[in-house]
Short mmCIF file of C-alpha atoms in Angstrom, two decimals:
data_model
loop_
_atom_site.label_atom_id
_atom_site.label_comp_id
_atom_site.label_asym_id
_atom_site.label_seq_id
_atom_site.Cartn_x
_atom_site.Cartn_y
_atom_site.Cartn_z
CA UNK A 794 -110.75 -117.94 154.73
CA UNK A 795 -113.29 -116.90 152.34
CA UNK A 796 -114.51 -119.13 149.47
CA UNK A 797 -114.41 -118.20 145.78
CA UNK A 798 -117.36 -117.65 144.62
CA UNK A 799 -118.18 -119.86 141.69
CA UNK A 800 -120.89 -117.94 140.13
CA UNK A 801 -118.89 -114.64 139.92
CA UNK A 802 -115.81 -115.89 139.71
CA UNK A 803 -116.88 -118.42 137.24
CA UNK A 804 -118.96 -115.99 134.97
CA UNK A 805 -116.09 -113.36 134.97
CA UNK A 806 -113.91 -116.28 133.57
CA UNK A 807 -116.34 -117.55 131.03
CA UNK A 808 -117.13 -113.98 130.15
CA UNK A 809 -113.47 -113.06 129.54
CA UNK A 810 -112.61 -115.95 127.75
CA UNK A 811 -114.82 -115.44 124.71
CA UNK A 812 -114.08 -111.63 125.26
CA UNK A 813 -111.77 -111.79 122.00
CA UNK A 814 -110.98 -115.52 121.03
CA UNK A 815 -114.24 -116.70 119.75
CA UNK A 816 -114.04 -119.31 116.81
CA UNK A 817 -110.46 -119.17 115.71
CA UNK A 818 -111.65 -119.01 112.09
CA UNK A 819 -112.92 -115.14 112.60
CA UNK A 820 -112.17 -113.04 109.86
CA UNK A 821 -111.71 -109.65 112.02
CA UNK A 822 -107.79 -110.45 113.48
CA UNK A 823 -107.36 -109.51 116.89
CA UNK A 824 -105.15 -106.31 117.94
CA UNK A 825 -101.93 -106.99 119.59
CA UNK A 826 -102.24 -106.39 122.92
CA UNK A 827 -106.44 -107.07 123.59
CA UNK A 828 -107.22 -109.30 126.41
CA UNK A 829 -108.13 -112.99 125.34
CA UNK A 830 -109.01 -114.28 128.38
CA UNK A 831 -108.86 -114.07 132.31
CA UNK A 832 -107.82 -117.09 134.02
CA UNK A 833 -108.10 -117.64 138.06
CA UNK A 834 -105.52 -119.10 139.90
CA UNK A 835 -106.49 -121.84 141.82
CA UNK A 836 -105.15 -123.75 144.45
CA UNK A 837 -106.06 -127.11 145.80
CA UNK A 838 -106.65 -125.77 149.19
CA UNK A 839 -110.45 -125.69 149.29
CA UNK A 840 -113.20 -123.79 151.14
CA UNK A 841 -116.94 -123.71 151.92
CA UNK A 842 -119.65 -121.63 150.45
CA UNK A 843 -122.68 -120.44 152.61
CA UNK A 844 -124.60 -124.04 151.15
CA UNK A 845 -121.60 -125.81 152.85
CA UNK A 846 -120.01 -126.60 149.38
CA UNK A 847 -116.07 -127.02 149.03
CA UNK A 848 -114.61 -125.18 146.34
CA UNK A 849 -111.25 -124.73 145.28
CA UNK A 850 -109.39 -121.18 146.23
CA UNK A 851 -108.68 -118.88 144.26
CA UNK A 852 -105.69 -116.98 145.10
CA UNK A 853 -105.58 -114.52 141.98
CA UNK A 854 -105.98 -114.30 138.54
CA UNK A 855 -103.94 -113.76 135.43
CA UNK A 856 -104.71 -111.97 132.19
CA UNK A 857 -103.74 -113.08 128.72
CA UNK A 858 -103.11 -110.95 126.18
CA UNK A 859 -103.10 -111.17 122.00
CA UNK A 860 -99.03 -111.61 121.13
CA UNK A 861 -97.56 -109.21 118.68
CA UNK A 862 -95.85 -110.12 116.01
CA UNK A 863 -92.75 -109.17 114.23
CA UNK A 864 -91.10 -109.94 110.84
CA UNK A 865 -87.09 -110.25 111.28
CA UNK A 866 -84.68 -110.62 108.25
CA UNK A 867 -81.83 -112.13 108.17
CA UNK A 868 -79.67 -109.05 109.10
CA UNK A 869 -81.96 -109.44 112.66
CA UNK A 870 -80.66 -112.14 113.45
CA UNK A 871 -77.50 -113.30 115.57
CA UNK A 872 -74.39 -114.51 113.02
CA UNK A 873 -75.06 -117.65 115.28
CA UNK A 874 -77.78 -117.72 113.96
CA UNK A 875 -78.03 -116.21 110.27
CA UNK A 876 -74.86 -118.24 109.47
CA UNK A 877 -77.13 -121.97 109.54
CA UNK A 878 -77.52 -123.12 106.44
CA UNK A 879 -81.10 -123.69 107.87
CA UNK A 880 -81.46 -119.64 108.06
CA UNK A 881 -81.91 -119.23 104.53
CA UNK A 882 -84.87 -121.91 103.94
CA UNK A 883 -86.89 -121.02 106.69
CA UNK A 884 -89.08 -117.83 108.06
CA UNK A 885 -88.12 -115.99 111.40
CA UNK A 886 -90.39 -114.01 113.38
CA UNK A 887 -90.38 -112.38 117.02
CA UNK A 888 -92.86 -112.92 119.25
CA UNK A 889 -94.27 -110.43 122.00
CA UNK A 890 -96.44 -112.76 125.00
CA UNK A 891 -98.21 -110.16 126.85
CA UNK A 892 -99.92 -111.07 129.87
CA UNK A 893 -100.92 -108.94 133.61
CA UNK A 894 -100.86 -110.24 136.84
CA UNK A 895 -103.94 -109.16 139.09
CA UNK A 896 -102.93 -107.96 142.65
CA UNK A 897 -103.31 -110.20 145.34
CA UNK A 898 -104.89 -109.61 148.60
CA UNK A 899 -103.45 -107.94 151.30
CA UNK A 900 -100.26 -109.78 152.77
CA UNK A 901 -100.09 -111.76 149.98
CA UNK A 902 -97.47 -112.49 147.51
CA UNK A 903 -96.00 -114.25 144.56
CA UNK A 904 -92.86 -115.53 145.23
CA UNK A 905 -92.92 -117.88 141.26
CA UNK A 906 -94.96 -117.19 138.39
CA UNK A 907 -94.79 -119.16 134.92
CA UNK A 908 -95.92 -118.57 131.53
CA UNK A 909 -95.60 -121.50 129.03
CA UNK A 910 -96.26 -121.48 125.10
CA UNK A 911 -97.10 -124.80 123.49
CA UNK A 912 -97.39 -123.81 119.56
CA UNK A 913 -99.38 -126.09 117.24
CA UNK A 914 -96.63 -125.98 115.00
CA UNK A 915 -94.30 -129.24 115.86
CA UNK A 916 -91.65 -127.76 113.29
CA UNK A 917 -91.45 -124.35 114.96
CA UNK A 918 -88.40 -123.61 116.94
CA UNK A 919 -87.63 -120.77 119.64
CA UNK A 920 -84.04 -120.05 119.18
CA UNK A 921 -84.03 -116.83 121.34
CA UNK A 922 -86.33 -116.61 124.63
CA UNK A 923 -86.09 -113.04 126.17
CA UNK A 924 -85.70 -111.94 128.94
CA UNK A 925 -83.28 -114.74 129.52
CA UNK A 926 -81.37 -115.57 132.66
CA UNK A 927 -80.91 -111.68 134.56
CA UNK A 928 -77.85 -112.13 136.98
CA UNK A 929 -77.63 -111.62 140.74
CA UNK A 930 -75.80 -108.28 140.14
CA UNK A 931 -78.94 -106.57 138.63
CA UNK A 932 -80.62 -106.65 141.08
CA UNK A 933 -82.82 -103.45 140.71
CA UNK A 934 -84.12 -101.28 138.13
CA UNK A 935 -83.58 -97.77 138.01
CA UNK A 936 -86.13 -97.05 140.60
CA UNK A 937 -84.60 -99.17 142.60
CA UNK A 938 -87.54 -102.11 142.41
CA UNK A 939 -86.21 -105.79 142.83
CA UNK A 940 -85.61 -106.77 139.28
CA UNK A 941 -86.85 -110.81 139.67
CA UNK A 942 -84.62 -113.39 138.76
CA UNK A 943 -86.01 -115.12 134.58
CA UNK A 944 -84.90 -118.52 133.72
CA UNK A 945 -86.40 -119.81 130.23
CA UNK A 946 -87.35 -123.19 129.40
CA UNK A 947 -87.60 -125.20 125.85
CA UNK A 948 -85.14 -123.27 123.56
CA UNK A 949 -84.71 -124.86 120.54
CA UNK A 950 -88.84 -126.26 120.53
CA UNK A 951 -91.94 -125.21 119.87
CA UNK A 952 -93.09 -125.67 123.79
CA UNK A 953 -91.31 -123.08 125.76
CA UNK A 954 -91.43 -120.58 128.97
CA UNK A 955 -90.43 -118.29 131.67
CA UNK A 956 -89.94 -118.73 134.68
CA UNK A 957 -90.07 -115.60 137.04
CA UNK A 958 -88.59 -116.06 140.42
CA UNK A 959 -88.54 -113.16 143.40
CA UNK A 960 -85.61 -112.10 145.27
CA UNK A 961 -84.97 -113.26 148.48
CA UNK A 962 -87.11 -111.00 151.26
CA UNK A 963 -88.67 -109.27 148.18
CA UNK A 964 -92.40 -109.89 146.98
CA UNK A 965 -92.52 -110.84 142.92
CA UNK A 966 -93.85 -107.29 141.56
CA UNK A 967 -94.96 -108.38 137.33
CA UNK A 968 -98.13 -106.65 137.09
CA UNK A 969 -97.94 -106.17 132.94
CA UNK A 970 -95.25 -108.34 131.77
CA UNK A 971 -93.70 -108.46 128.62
CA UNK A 972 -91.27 -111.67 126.66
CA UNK A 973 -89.98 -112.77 123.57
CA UNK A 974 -89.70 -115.72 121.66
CA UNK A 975 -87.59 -115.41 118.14
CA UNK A 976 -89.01 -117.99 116.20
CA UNK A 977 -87.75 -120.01 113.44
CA UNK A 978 -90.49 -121.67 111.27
CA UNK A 979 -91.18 -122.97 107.74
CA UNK A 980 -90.75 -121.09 104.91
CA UNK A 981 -94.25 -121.32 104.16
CA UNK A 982 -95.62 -120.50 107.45
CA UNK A 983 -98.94 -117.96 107.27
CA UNK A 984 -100.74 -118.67 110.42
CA UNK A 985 -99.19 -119.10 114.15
CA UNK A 986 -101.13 -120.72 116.54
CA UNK A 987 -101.36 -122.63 120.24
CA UNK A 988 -102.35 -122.31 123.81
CA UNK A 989 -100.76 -120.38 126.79
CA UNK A 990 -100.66 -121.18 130.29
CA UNK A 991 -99.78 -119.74 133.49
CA UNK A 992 -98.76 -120.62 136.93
CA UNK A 993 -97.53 -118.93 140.43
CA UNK A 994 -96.53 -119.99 143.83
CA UNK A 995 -98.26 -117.57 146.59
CA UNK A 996 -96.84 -116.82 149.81
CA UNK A 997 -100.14 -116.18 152.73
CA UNK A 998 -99.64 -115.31 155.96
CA UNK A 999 -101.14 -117.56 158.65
CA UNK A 1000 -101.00 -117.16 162.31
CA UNK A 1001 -97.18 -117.70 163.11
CA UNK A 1002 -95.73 -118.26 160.18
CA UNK A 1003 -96.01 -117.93 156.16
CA UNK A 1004 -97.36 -120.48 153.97
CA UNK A 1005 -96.93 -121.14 149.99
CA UNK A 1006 -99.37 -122.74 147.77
CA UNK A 1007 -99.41 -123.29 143.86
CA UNK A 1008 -101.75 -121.88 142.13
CA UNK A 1009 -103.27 -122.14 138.38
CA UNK A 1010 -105.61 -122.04 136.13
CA UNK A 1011 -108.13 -124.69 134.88
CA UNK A 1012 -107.99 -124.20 131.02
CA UNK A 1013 -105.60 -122.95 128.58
CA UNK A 1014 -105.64 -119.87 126.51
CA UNK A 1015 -105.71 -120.23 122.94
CA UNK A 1016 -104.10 -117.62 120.37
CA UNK A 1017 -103.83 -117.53 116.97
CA UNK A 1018 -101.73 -115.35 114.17
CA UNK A 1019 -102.12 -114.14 110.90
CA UNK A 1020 -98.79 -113.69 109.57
CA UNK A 1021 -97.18 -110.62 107.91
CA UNK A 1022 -96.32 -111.39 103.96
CA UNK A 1023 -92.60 -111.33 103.98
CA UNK A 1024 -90.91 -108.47 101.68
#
């Protein structure tokens, strides 16, 4: 197996990192949507260079994204929701996490991938993750692609995530993925910030048989939000 190479692969990640995020006190926002950073995935399987170093593998990389932002009123919002009493003292907003999944080698494949959210707001609340939970029965888009199985994680906090899961004898196809959080957060709220993660279990074929390793990155992904004035 071939080593990563830790001055490209390092340099690419350095590179991208500061590609948009810089100090988090620049004045010029960020556009929904530009990259922030690429991450590799790493396993702890190691390999060794042409010195005879061991490095970690990596297996593939993931690209976050600046999240978009939405202002909701209360007519947005579920009656489950915009009947709290808490509803009418606080701010809502939804969330769009962006983030792209680089292609593996060949016969390779994810068969798990997570994104996670911590926000640096302990008073924030996701009361709505989306996609949520997609049933056995839809099982394909209209194309007929294997729609993956979502479960969410940490509704009702401000640390939350996805879980993406492939069908059974079906690789995990993401490539640019898309989810929502609708947040609930002080009334007072201007600026949204904390760190994203990601991680993914890859399937590689070995002689006779398949193996699966976890893979992820070595350093979070910081965001931050200026927030819409409210009408």
């Amino acid at each position: 197996m071939a080593p990563a190479d830790p001055d490209t692969e390092n340099t690419d990640d350095e590179r991208d990192e500061n590609v948009r995020t810089g100090s988090r006190d620049e004045a010029e926002p960020v556009p929904p949507g530009a990259p922030l950073a690429r991450r590799g995935l790493y396993s702890e399987e190691t390999a060794m260079d042409d010195s005879g170093t061991r490095l970690p593998v990596k297996e593939g990389s993931i690209v976050f994204r600046q999240p978009d932002v939405y202002l909701l009123g209360l007519d947005n919002l579920p009656d489950i929701i915009r009947l709290r009493p808490a509803a009418h003292t606080t701010r809502h907003i939804l969330v769009r996490f962006l983030f792209d999944l680089n292609d593996l080698p060949a016969g390779h494949r994810f068969t798990w991938v997570s994104f996670h959210v911590w926000l640096d707001l302990p008073s924030a609340r996701a009361l709505i993750l989306e996609p949520g939970r997609r049933e056995v029965g839809a099982d394909t888009d209209e194309s007929g692609t294997p729609i993956p199985l979502i479960t969410t994680w940490g509704q009702n906090s401000a640390d939350f995530r996805w879980e993406f899961h492939a069908r059974p004898g079906h690789p995990l196809r993401l490539g640019s993925a898309t989810v929502d959080a609708t947040l609930e957060l002080p009334a007072e709220t201007t600026i949204l910030q904390g760190i994203m993660d990601g991680e993914a279990t890859v399937a590689k074929p070995r002689l006779v048989d398949v193996e699966t390793v976890d893979a992820k990155p070595t350093e979070f992904v910081p965001f931050r939000i200026v927030l819409p004035v409210s009408e």
